[in-house]
Short mmCIF file of C-alpha atoms and ligand atoms in Angstrom, two decimals:
data_model
loop_
_atom_site.label_atom_id
_atom_site.label_comp_id
_atom_site.label_asym_id
_atom_site.label_seq_id
_atom_site.Cartn_x
_atom_site.Cartn_y
_atom_site.Cartn_z
CA MET A 20 10.57 14.83 -28.02
CA THR A 21 9.27 14.60 -24.34
CA LEU A 22 6.35 12.09 -24.21
CA ARG A 23 3.66 12.75 -21.36
CA TRP A 24 4.53 8.68 -20.12
CA GLN A 25 7.84 10.18 -19.61
CA SER A 26 6.97 12.90 -17.05
CA VAL A 27 4.48 9.80 -15.49
CA ALA A 28 7.30 7.21 -15.47
CA ARG A 29 9.72 10.13 -13.65
CA ALA A 30 7.70 11.00 -11.21
CA ALA A 31 7.01 7.66 -10.28
CA GLY A 32 10.89 6.83 -9.68
CA LEU A 33 10.92 4.70 -12.74
CA ALA A 34 13.08 7.47 -15.13
CA SER A 35 15.97 5.66 -16.53
CA PRO A 36 18.74 8.02 -17.51
CA ASP A 37 18.36 7.79 -20.92
CA GLY A 38 14.82 7.88 -20.54
CA SER A 39 14.02 4.84 -21.86
CA ALA A 40 10.96 2.73 -20.02
CA ARG A 41 11.71 0.67 -16.76
CA PRO A 42 9.44 -1.94 -14.85
CA THR A 43 8.25 -0.75 -11.05
CA ILE A 44 10.94 -1.59 -8.39
CA PHE A 45 8.56 -3.97 -6.89
CA ALA A 46 8.91 -5.98 -11.01
CA GLU A 47 12.65 -5.21 -11.06
CA MET A 48 13.17 -7.22 -7.98
CA THR A 49 11.24 -10.08 -8.33
CA ALA A 50 12.91 -10.24 -11.58
CA LEU A 51 15.93 -10.22 -9.97
CA ALA A 52 14.59 -12.39 -7.21
CA THR A 53 13.62 -15.06 -9.40
CA GLN A 54 17.35 -14.76 -11.50
CA TYR A 55 18.88 -15.59 -8.24
CA ASP A 56 16.37 -17.66 -7.13
CA ALA A 57 16.28 -15.77 -3.92
CA ALA A 58 13.78 -15.75 -1.01
CA ASN A 59 11.48 -12.83 -2.66
CA LEU A 60 10.94 -10.49 0.36
CA GLY A 61 11.07 -7.77 -2.40
CA GLN A 62 7.45 -7.41 -3.80
CA GLY A 63 4.51 -7.64 -1.27
CA PHE A 64 2.38 -10.28 -2.33
CA PRO A 65 1.33 -13.54 -0.48
CA ASP A 66 2.67 -16.49 -0.88
CA SER A 67 -0.72 -18.58 -0.22
CA ASP A 68 -3.61 -18.02 -1.81
CA GLY A 69 -6.56 -16.65 0.25
CA PRO A 70 -9.28 -18.51 1.96
CA GLU A 71 -11.17 -21.60 0.27
CA TRP A 72 -14.23 -20.51 0.31
CA ILE A 73 -13.80 -16.85 -1.36
CA ARG A 74 -12.46 -18.78 -4.30
CA GLN A 75 -15.08 -21.38 -4.05
CA ALA A 76 -17.80 -18.94 -4.45
CA ALA A 77 -15.57 -17.12 -7.46
CA ALA A 78 -15.79 -20.37 -9.10
CA ASN A 79 -19.67 -21.04 -8.76
CA ALA A 80 -20.41 -17.55 -9.97
CA ILE A 81 -17.96 -18.42 -12.97
CA HIS A 82 -20.01 -21.64 -13.68
CA SER A 83 -23.71 -19.82 -13.38
CA GLY A 84 -23.11 -17.05 -15.70
CA ALA A 85 -21.46 -13.99 -14.16
CA ASN A 86 -19.17 -13.88 -17.09
CA GLN A 87 -20.02 -10.49 -18.88
CA TYR A 88 -20.29 -6.88 -17.58
CA PRO A 89 -21.33 -6.20 -14.37
CA PRO A 90 -23.09 -2.78 -13.35
CA GLY A 91 -20.22 0.20 -14.14
CA ARG A 92 -20.30 1.28 -10.21
CA GLY A 93 -19.97 -2.73 -9.17
CA ILE A 94 -22.90 -4.98 -8.70
CA PRO A 95 -25.85 -4.27 -5.86
CA ALA A 96 -24.67 -6.79 -3.68
CA LEU A 97 -21.23 -5.89 -2.95
CA ARG A 98 -21.61 -2.14 -2.81
CA GLU A 99 -24.08 -2.96 -0.25
CA ALA A 100 -21.78 -5.24 1.24
CA ILE A 101 -19.02 -2.50 1.50
CA ALA A 102 -21.20 -0.30 3.14
CA ALA A 103 -22.39 -3.05 5.60
CA HIS A 104 -18.88 -2.79 6.43
CA GLN A 105 -18.20 0.33 6.82
CA ALA A 106 -21.25 0.88 9.11
CA ARG A 107 -19.61 -2.05 11.58
CA HIS A 108 -16.37 -1.53 11.43
CA TYR A 109 -16.29 2.14 11.27
CA GLY A 110 -19.37 3.66 12.79
CA ILE A 111 -19.43 5.29 8.56
CA THR A 112 -23.03 5.11 7.01
CA VAL A 113 -22.87 5.49 2.99
CA ASP A 114 -25.54 4.82 0.44
CA PRO A 115 -24.56 1.82 -1.13
CA GLY A 116 -26.74 3.38 -4.60
CA THR A 117 -24.47 7.02 -4.79
CA GLU A 118 -21.90 6.19 -2.22
CA VAL A 119 -20.08 3.34 -3.44
CA LEU A 120 -17.95 2.62 -6.29
CA VAL A 121 -16.36 -0.38 -7.01
CA THR A 122 -12.74 -0.36 -9.35
CA ALA A 123 -10.19 -2.42 -11.11
CA GLY A 124 -8.25 -2.44 -7.45
CA ALA A 125 -7.41 0.45 -5.44
CA THR A 126 -5.22 1.55 -7.70
CA GLU A 127 -7.47 2.65 -10.12
CA ALA A 128 -9.37 4.34 -7.22
CA ILE A 129 -6.86 6.40 -6.80
CA ALA A 130 -5.73 7.64 -10.03
CA ALA A 131 -9.86 7.90 -10.97
CA ALA A 132 -9.87 10.13 -7.57
CA VAL A 133 -6.91 12.00 -8.55
CA LEU A 134 -7.94 12.48 -12.51
CA ALA A 135 -11.45 13.58 -11.22
CA LEU A 136 -10.19 16.47 -8.80
CA CYS A 137 -6.94 17.61 -10.05
CA GLY A 138 -5.28 19.09 -12.79
CA PRO A 139 -2.34 21.15 -13.83
CA GLY A 140 -1.55 23.97 -11.41
CA ASP A 141 -3.58 22.27 -8.76
CA GLU A 142 -1.33 20.97 -5.70
CA VAL A 143 -1.77 17.69 -4.26
CA VAL A 144 -0.18 16.59 -0.54
CA SER A 145 1.03 13.33 -0.18
CA LEU A 146 3.40 11.32 2.79
CA GLU A 147 6.48 10.39 1.86
CA PRO A 148 8.17 7.60 1.08
CA PHE A 149 5.00 7.13 -0.84
CA TYR A 150 3.58 4.69 -2.62
CA ASP A 151 5.01 4.45 -6.48
CA ALA A 152 1.21 4.59 -7.97
CA HIS A 153 0.62 7.58 -6.11
CA ALA A 154 2.95 9.56 -7.57
CA ALA A 155 2.50 8.61 -11.01
CA ALA A 156 -1.79 9.45 -10.53
CA ILE A 157 -0.67 12.94 -9.43
CA ALA A 158 1.85 12.93 -12.52
CA MET A 159 -0.54 11.92 -15.02
CA ALA A 160 -3.11 14.53 -13.95
CA GLY A 161 -0.51 17.60 -14.64
CA ALA A 162 -0.59 18.40 -11.11
CA THR A 163 1.87 18.51 -8.59
CA HIS A 164 3.13 16.79 -6.11
CA VAL A 165 3.96 18.20 -2.60
CA THR A 166 5.32 15.64 0.21
CA VAL A 167 5.19 15.69 4.40
CA PRO A 168 8.13 13.46 5.43
CA LEU A 169 7.22 10.45 8.12
CA VAL A 170 9.89 10.63 10.45
CA PRO A 171 12.03 7.11 11.95
CA GLY A 172 11.74 7.64 15.52
CA ALA A 173 11.95 5.35 18.44
CA GLY A 174 7.65 5.27 17.92
CA GLY A 175 8.35 4.06 14.71
CA PHE A 176 7.50 6.73 11.33
CA ARG A 177 5.73 9.29 12.66
CA LEU A 178 4.11 12.36 10.45
CA ASP A 179 6.37 15.90 10.63
CA ALA A 180 3.24 17.85 11.60
CA ALA A 181 5.06 21.48 10.98
CA THR A 182 5.49 20.10 7.36
CA LEU A 183 2.19 19.39 6.83
CA GLU A 184 1.17 22.95 7.92
CA THR A 185 3.63 24.62 5.88
CA ALA A 186 2.88 21.66 2.60
CA VAL A 187 -1.31 22.32 2.49
CA THR A 188 -1.84 26.08 0.74
CA ALA A 189 -4.46 27.10 -1.30
CA ASN A 190 -3.10 25.70 -4.25
CA THR A 191 -3.70 22.13 -2.39
CA ARG A 192 -6.59 20.37 -4.16
CA VAL A 193 -6.04 16.95 -2.34
CA ILE A 194 -4.79 15.10 0.79
CA LEU A 195 -3.82 11.94 -0.13
CA VAL A 196 -3.42 9.92 2.83
CA ASN A 197 -2.25 6.19 3.10
CA THR A 198 -2.33 4.66 6.56
CA PRO A 199 -1.98 2.07 6.91
CA HIS A 200 0.98 3.23 5.57
CA ASN A 201 3.03 1.31 2.64
CA PRO A 202 6.33 0.96 3.13
CA THR A 203 6.61 1.97 6.55
CA GLY A 204 4.02 0.03 8.72
CA THR A 205 2.90 3.78 10.47
CA VAL A 206 -0.52 3.60 11.73
CA LEU A 207 -1.51 6.91 11.53
CA SER A 208 -2.55 8.03 15.46
CA ARG A 209 -5.85 10.00 16.01
CA ASP A 210 -3.59 13.15 16.62
CA GLU A 211 -2.14 12.86 13.14
CA LEU A 212 -4.83 12.11 11.53
CA GLU A 213 -7.12 14.99 13.40
CA ALA A 214 -3.56 17.58 12.04
CA ILE A 215 -4.88 15.95 8.50
CA ALA A 216 -8.16 17.02 8.63
CA ALA A 217 -7.27 20.77 10.03
CA ALA A 218 -4.91 21.25 7.40
CA ALA A 219 -8.05 20.15 5.23
CA VAL A 220 -10.45 22.00 6.67
CA ARG A 221 -8.39 25.15 6.80
CA VAL A 222 -7.89 24.87 2.38
CA ASP A 223 -11.24 23.57 1.73
CA ALA A 224 -8.89 20.39 0.04
CA VAL A 225 -10.71 16.58 -0.72
CA VAL A 226 -8.84 13.92 1.50
CA VAL A 227 -8.52 10.89 -0.47
CA THR A 228 -7.41 7.81 1.85
CA ASP A 229 -5.80 4.60 0.30
CA GLU A 230 -6.61 2.02 3.22
CA VAL A 231 -6.08 -0.94 1.70
CA TYR A 232 -4.52 -2.39 5.12
CA GLU A 233 -6.76 -1.32 6.97
CA HIS A 234 -7.93 -4.49 8.61
CA LEU A 235 -3.71 -5.70 9.07
CA THR A 236 -3.06 -3.64 12.41
CA PHE A 237 -0.85 -5.41 14.82
CA ASP A 238 -1.00 -5.15 18.40
CA GLY A 239 -4.28 -4.33 19.35
CA LEU A 240 -3.66 -0.49 17.15
CA ALA A 241 -6.79 0.24 15.62
CA HIS A 242 -7.01 2.12 11.68
CA THR A 243 -9.46 5.13 11.98
CA PRO A 244 -10.14 6.17 8.56
CA LEU A 245 -10.30 9.69 8.35
CA ALA A 246 -13.70 10.19 7.05
CA SER A 247 -14.63 9.03 10.67
CA LEU A 248 -12.90 12.05 11.99
CA PRO A 249 -15.71 14.80 12.83
CA GLY A 250 -17.02 16.53 10.11
CA MET A 251 -14.93 14.81 7.77
CA ALA A 252 -17.08 12.27 6.06
CA ALA A 253 -18.45 15.42 3.83
CA ARG A 254 -15.25 16.11 2.02
CA THR A 255 -13.27 12.13 2.13
CA LEU A 256 -13.21 9.99 -0.61
CA THR A 257 -11.95 6.49 1.34
CA ILE A 258 -10.66 3.74 -1.04
CA SER A 259 -10.11 0.43 -0.13
CA SER A 260 -9.76 -2.74 -1.88
CA ALA A 261 -10.02 -7.24 -1.00
CA GLY A 262 -6.74 -7.92 -2.19
CA LYS A 263 -4.65 -7.69 1.22
CA THR A 264 -7.66 -8.44 3.36
CA PHE A 265 -8.06 -11.64 2.05
CA SER A 266 -4.58 -12.66 -0.04
CA LEU A 267 -6.49 -12.09 -3.37
CA THR A 268 -4.76 -9.65 -4.77
CA GLY A 269 -4.76 -11.05 -8.54
CA TRP A 270 -7.98 -10.51 -8.33
CA LYS A 271 -8.30 -6.18 -8.54
CA ILE A 272 -11.31 -5.59 -6.80
CA GLY A 273 -11.46 -2.00 -5.03
CA TRP A 274 -14.14 0.71 -4.06
CA ILE A 275 -14.33 3.95 -2.95
CA THR A 276 -16.72 5.37 -0.86
CA GLY A 277 -17.58 9.12 -0.16
CA PRO A 278 -20.30 11.96 -0.56
CA ALA A 279 -22.34 11.51 -3.61
CA PRO A 280 -20.92 14.63 -5.86
CA LEU A 281 -17.77 13.29 -5.35
CA ILE A 282 -18.02 9.72 -5.84
CA ASP A 283 -19.84 10.61 -9.20
CA ALA A 284 -16.82 12.98 -10.20
CA VAL A 285 -14.70 9.58 -9.63
CA ALA A 286 -17.04 7.22 -11.76
CA THR A 287 -17.24 9.61 -14.72
CA ILE A 288 -13.48 8.99 -15.15
CA LYS A 289 -13.41 5.22 -13.92
CA GLN A 290 -16.10 4.55 -16.53
CA PHE A 291 -13.72 5.44 -19.08
CA LEU A 292 -10.11 3.50 -17.70
CA THR A 293 -11.49 0.10 -17.06
CA TYR A 294 -15.47 0.93 -17.30
CA SER A 295 -16.08 -2.09 -14.73
CA GLY A 296 -14.35 -5.63 -14.35
CA GLY A 297 -14.02 -8.64 -12.26
CA ALA A 298 -18.12 -9.84 -12.76
CA PRO A 299 -16.90 -13.29 -10.99
CA PHE A 300 -15.05 -12.17 -8.43
CA GLN A 301 -17.44 -9.10 -7.08
CA PRO A 302 -20.28 -11.85 -5.50
CA ALA A 303 -17.28 -13.73 -4.01
CA ILE A 304 -15.81 -10.44 -2.20
CA ALA A 305 -19.31 -9.58 -1.15
CA ARG A 306 -20.02 -12.41 0.28
CA ALA A 307 -16.58 -12.36 1.98
CA LEU A 308 -16.94 -9.02 3.61
CA THR A 309 -20.04 -10.19 5.19
CA GLU A 310 -18.99 -13.73 6.49
CA GLY A 311 -14.78 -13.49 6.68
CA ASP A 312 -13.98 -11.63 9.75
CA ALA A 313 -12.84 -14.77 11.60
CA ASP A 314 -10.98 -14.95 8.21
CA ILE A 315 -9.22 -11.72 8.80
CA ARG A 316 -8.70 -12.32 12.40
CA GLU A 317 -6.77 -15.74 11.33
CA LEU A 318 -4.76 -13.48 8.87
CA ARG A 319 -3.92 -11.05 11.08
CA ASP A 320 -2.47 -12.76 14.45
CA SER A 321 -0.48 -14.98 11.68
CA LEU A 322 0.97 -11.62 10.34
CA THR A 323 1.67 -10.23 13.71
CA HIS A 324 3.48 -13.60 14.84
CA ARG A 325 5.73 -12.86 10.81
CA ARG A 326 6.37 -9.87 11.79
CA ASP A 327 7.96 -10.47 14.69
CA LEU A 328 9.63 -13.37 13.72
CA LEU A 329 11.30 -11.17 10.35
CA SER A 330 11.91 -7.79 12.70
CA SER A 331 13.43 -9.49 15.56
CA ALA A 332 15.19 -11.55 13.56
CA LEU A 333 17.11 -8.04 11.16
CA ALA A 334 17.33 -6.54 14.45
CA ASP A 335 19.76 -9.36 15.72
CA ILE A 336 21.39 -9.65 12.62
CA GLY A 337 22.22 -5.27 12.62
CA PHE A 338 19.29 -3.40 11.24
CA GLU A 339 18.26 -0.79 12.84
CA VAL A 340 14.47 -2.08 12.46
CA GLY A 341 11.21 0.25 12.33
CA ARG A 342 8.90 -1.66 13.98
CA PRO A 343 5.61 -1.64 11.77
CA GLY A 344 2.04 -1.13 13.57
CA GLY A 345 0.41 -2.59 10.18
CA THR A 346 0.38 -3.78 6.27
CA TYR A 347 2.95 -6.11 5.09
CA PHE A 348 6.10 -4.64 5.69
CA VAL A 349 9.34 -3.93 8.04
CA CYS A 350 11.75 -0.80 6.97
CA ALA A 351 15.71 -1.09 8.09
CA ASP A 352 18.36 1.12 8.25
CA ALA A 353 21.27 -0.93 6.03
CA THR A 354 23.71 1.07 7.17
CA PRO A 355 26.12 -1.25 9.19
CA PHE A 356 26.30 -3.38 5.91
CA LEU A 357 27.22 -0.41 3.37
CA SER A 358 30.20 0.09 1.99
CA ALA A 359 32.29 2.01 -1.19
CA GLU A 360 30.65 -0.61 -3.38
CA VAL A 361 27.60 -0.84 -2.28
CA PRO A 362 26.37 2.91 -1.02
CA ASP A 363 22.92 2.69 -0.30
CA GLY A 364 20.00 1.32 0.09
CA ALA A 365 19.25 1.28 -3.05
CA ALA A 366 22.86 -0.40 -4.57
CA PHE A 367 22.23 -2.75 -1.32
CA ALA A 368 18.57 -4.03 -2.56
CA ARG A 369 19.94 -4.68 -6.07
CA ALA A 370 23.50 -6.34 -4.72
CA LEU A 371 21.30 -9.15 -2.00
CA PRO A 372 19.98 -11.73 -4.54
CA ALA A 373 22.74 -12.51 -6.12
CA GLY A 374 24.77 -11.65 -2.45
CA ALA A 375 22.70 -13.68 -0.23
CA GLY A 376 19.72 -15.03 -2.26
CA VAL A 377 17.00 -12.58 -0.83
CA ALA A 378 15.64 -10.17 -2.42
CA CYS A 379 13.94 -6.45 -0.98
CA VAL A 380 13.18 -3.36 -2.04
CA PRO A 381 14.82 0.01 -1.18
CA VAL A 382 12.65 3.06 0.20
CA SER A 383 14.43 5.49 -1.58
CA ALA A 384 11.86 3.87 -4.38
CA PHE A 385 9.31 5.25 -2.51
CA CYS A 386 10.48 8.75 -2.47
CA ARG A 387 11.39 11.99 -5.02
CA GLU A 388 14.55 11.94 -6.43
CA GLY A 389 16.54 14.72 -4.43
CA SER A 390 14.28 14.85 -1.29
CA THR A 391 15.03 15.20 1.78
CA THR A 392 13.49 12.45 2.50
CA ALA A 393 15.32 10.49 -0.13
CA ARG A 394 18.63 11.87 1.54
CA ASP A 395 17.42 10.78 4.62
CA LEU A 396 16.09 7.37 3.94
CA ALA A 397 18.83 6.57 1.46
CA ASN A 398 20.07 3.96 3.73
CA TRP A 399 16.77 2.22 4.33
CA VAL A 400 15.31 -1.12 2.21
CA ARG A 401 11.47 -2.62 2.89
CA PHE A 402 10.73 -6.14 3.52
CA THR A 403 7.77 -8.22 3.08
CA PHE A 404 6.81 -10.56 5.56
CA VAL A 405 3.86 -11.82 4.41
CA LYS A 406 5.59 -15.12 2.64
CA ASP A 407 5.08 -18.49 4.69
CA GLU A 408 7.38 -18.94 7.57
CA ALA A 409 9.59 -21.71 6.00
CA THR A 410 10.53 -18.80 3.69
CA LEU A 411 11.25 -16.10 5.94
CA ARG A 412 12.78 -18.61 7.97
CA GLU A 413 15.41 -19.53 5.20
CA ALA A 414 15.80 -15.81 4.29
CA ILE A 415 16.45 -15.30 7.58
CA ARG A 416 19.42 -17.64 7.64
CA ARG A 417 21.06 -16.47 4.81
CA LEU A 418 21.14 -13.05 5.75
CA ARG A 419 22.90 -13.83 8.34
CA ARG A 420 25.12 -16.13 6.76
CA ALA A 421 25.82 -13.39 4.20
CA LEU A 422 25.73 -10.27 7.31
CA THR A 423 27.25 -11.48 9.77
CA GLN A 424 30.30 -13.73 10.70
CA GLY A 425 30.26 -16.38 13.03
CA SER A 426 26.57 -16.15 14.46
CA PRO A 427 24.72 -19.33 14.92
CA GLN A 428 23.04 -19.74 11.78
CA ASN A 429 19.70 -21.34 13.77
CA SER A 430 19.29 -18.69 16.09
CA ASP A 431 16.68 -16.96 14.27
N1 LIG B 8 1.83 -2.96 -3.22
C1 LIG B 8 2.97 -4.04 -3.78
C2 LIG B 8 4.00 -3.55 -2.86
O1 LIG B 8 4.17 -2.53 -2.15
C3 LIG B 8 3.46 -3.89 -4.93
C4 LIG B 8 2.57 -4.25 -6.18
C5 LIG B 8 2.91 -4.16 -7.70
O2 LIG B 8 3.78 -4.86 -7.78
N2 LIG B 8 3.21 -2.53 -7.85
O3 LIG B 8 4.86 -4.02 -3.13
#
């Protein structure tokens, strides 16, 4: 008997040959990192916690009684702070009463949105590579996943606009966008966003955007929410969260904003997933969104520095590096280090913790098995630079020692 979870696991790239359960690629690589005491540049989570004053605000909330179910849509103070954040940063107006829903991280918002909008026979178009939870949500809905490649080149990974045109059809119910993009670090340009918007309008599809790295952009690149494009607010659900912005990934406070009828639909599903959660974290994040701009700037500056440190060292070691415009991640082509025993990025990533004392994640884990993109990016791996500088320098030293001969070990 094939059970539904097996098709979900397969869609998210978790199928074991024998059909048994397997952890996500992130959990698998973190386990290998622990086993070999490797520098964990695999799973994307910061190794230092977010600002003390935000954590103190949550502690205070616990001590002053914010410990029972919060309202299903989130506490009013947080919904107001989210609406104010959208207005202040992007000029997007949403009504905190009807157009904002607080979720258990962005992951729940994505699942609830896809489950609310799609079912068997519907197609969901996403970029490829894609974050694993996107494929899983589409599979849970029983919908069909259609992908549009991000193609590596001199300007980083860019949208294949011609494929977008053919991928979006009358069967497309949702276009699921992720910018800044995990794993490639691409910040979609105005032209790319306009192409997606035009495709959505052409077939009357809803756009769902995962923007959790919205504040983590570099080199003066600005993140543009699709909802801010002319006419798009009426058909766009915008998802973000506090985890990446404030280095509090375990708090799982996310949100989704958009037109009231669409938010009603998502809220209907969400109330039967978690109903509500994160009571003491909600007031803390309400304050963070309102008073935390300096902390965001500080994180962005330090991440820019850490991106530069890791990217230039990887290039120096011999990887081809896709320069990320945002996120926690840099993708690198490991072709120069492959061999008959280690034939692709997946094998390289699995061998690296034992062989070099460093963990990364294969980009193929973000692709559909057998797809053109999976083939094109088979040799690529993703490293995260959201680790402290000492960890990054140690990882660079280890990679240099394991992958190059006779190079100076302190020139990172
Ligand atoms: N978002 C994190 C990453 O991309 C992983 C989170 C998880 O383990 N599911 O690395």
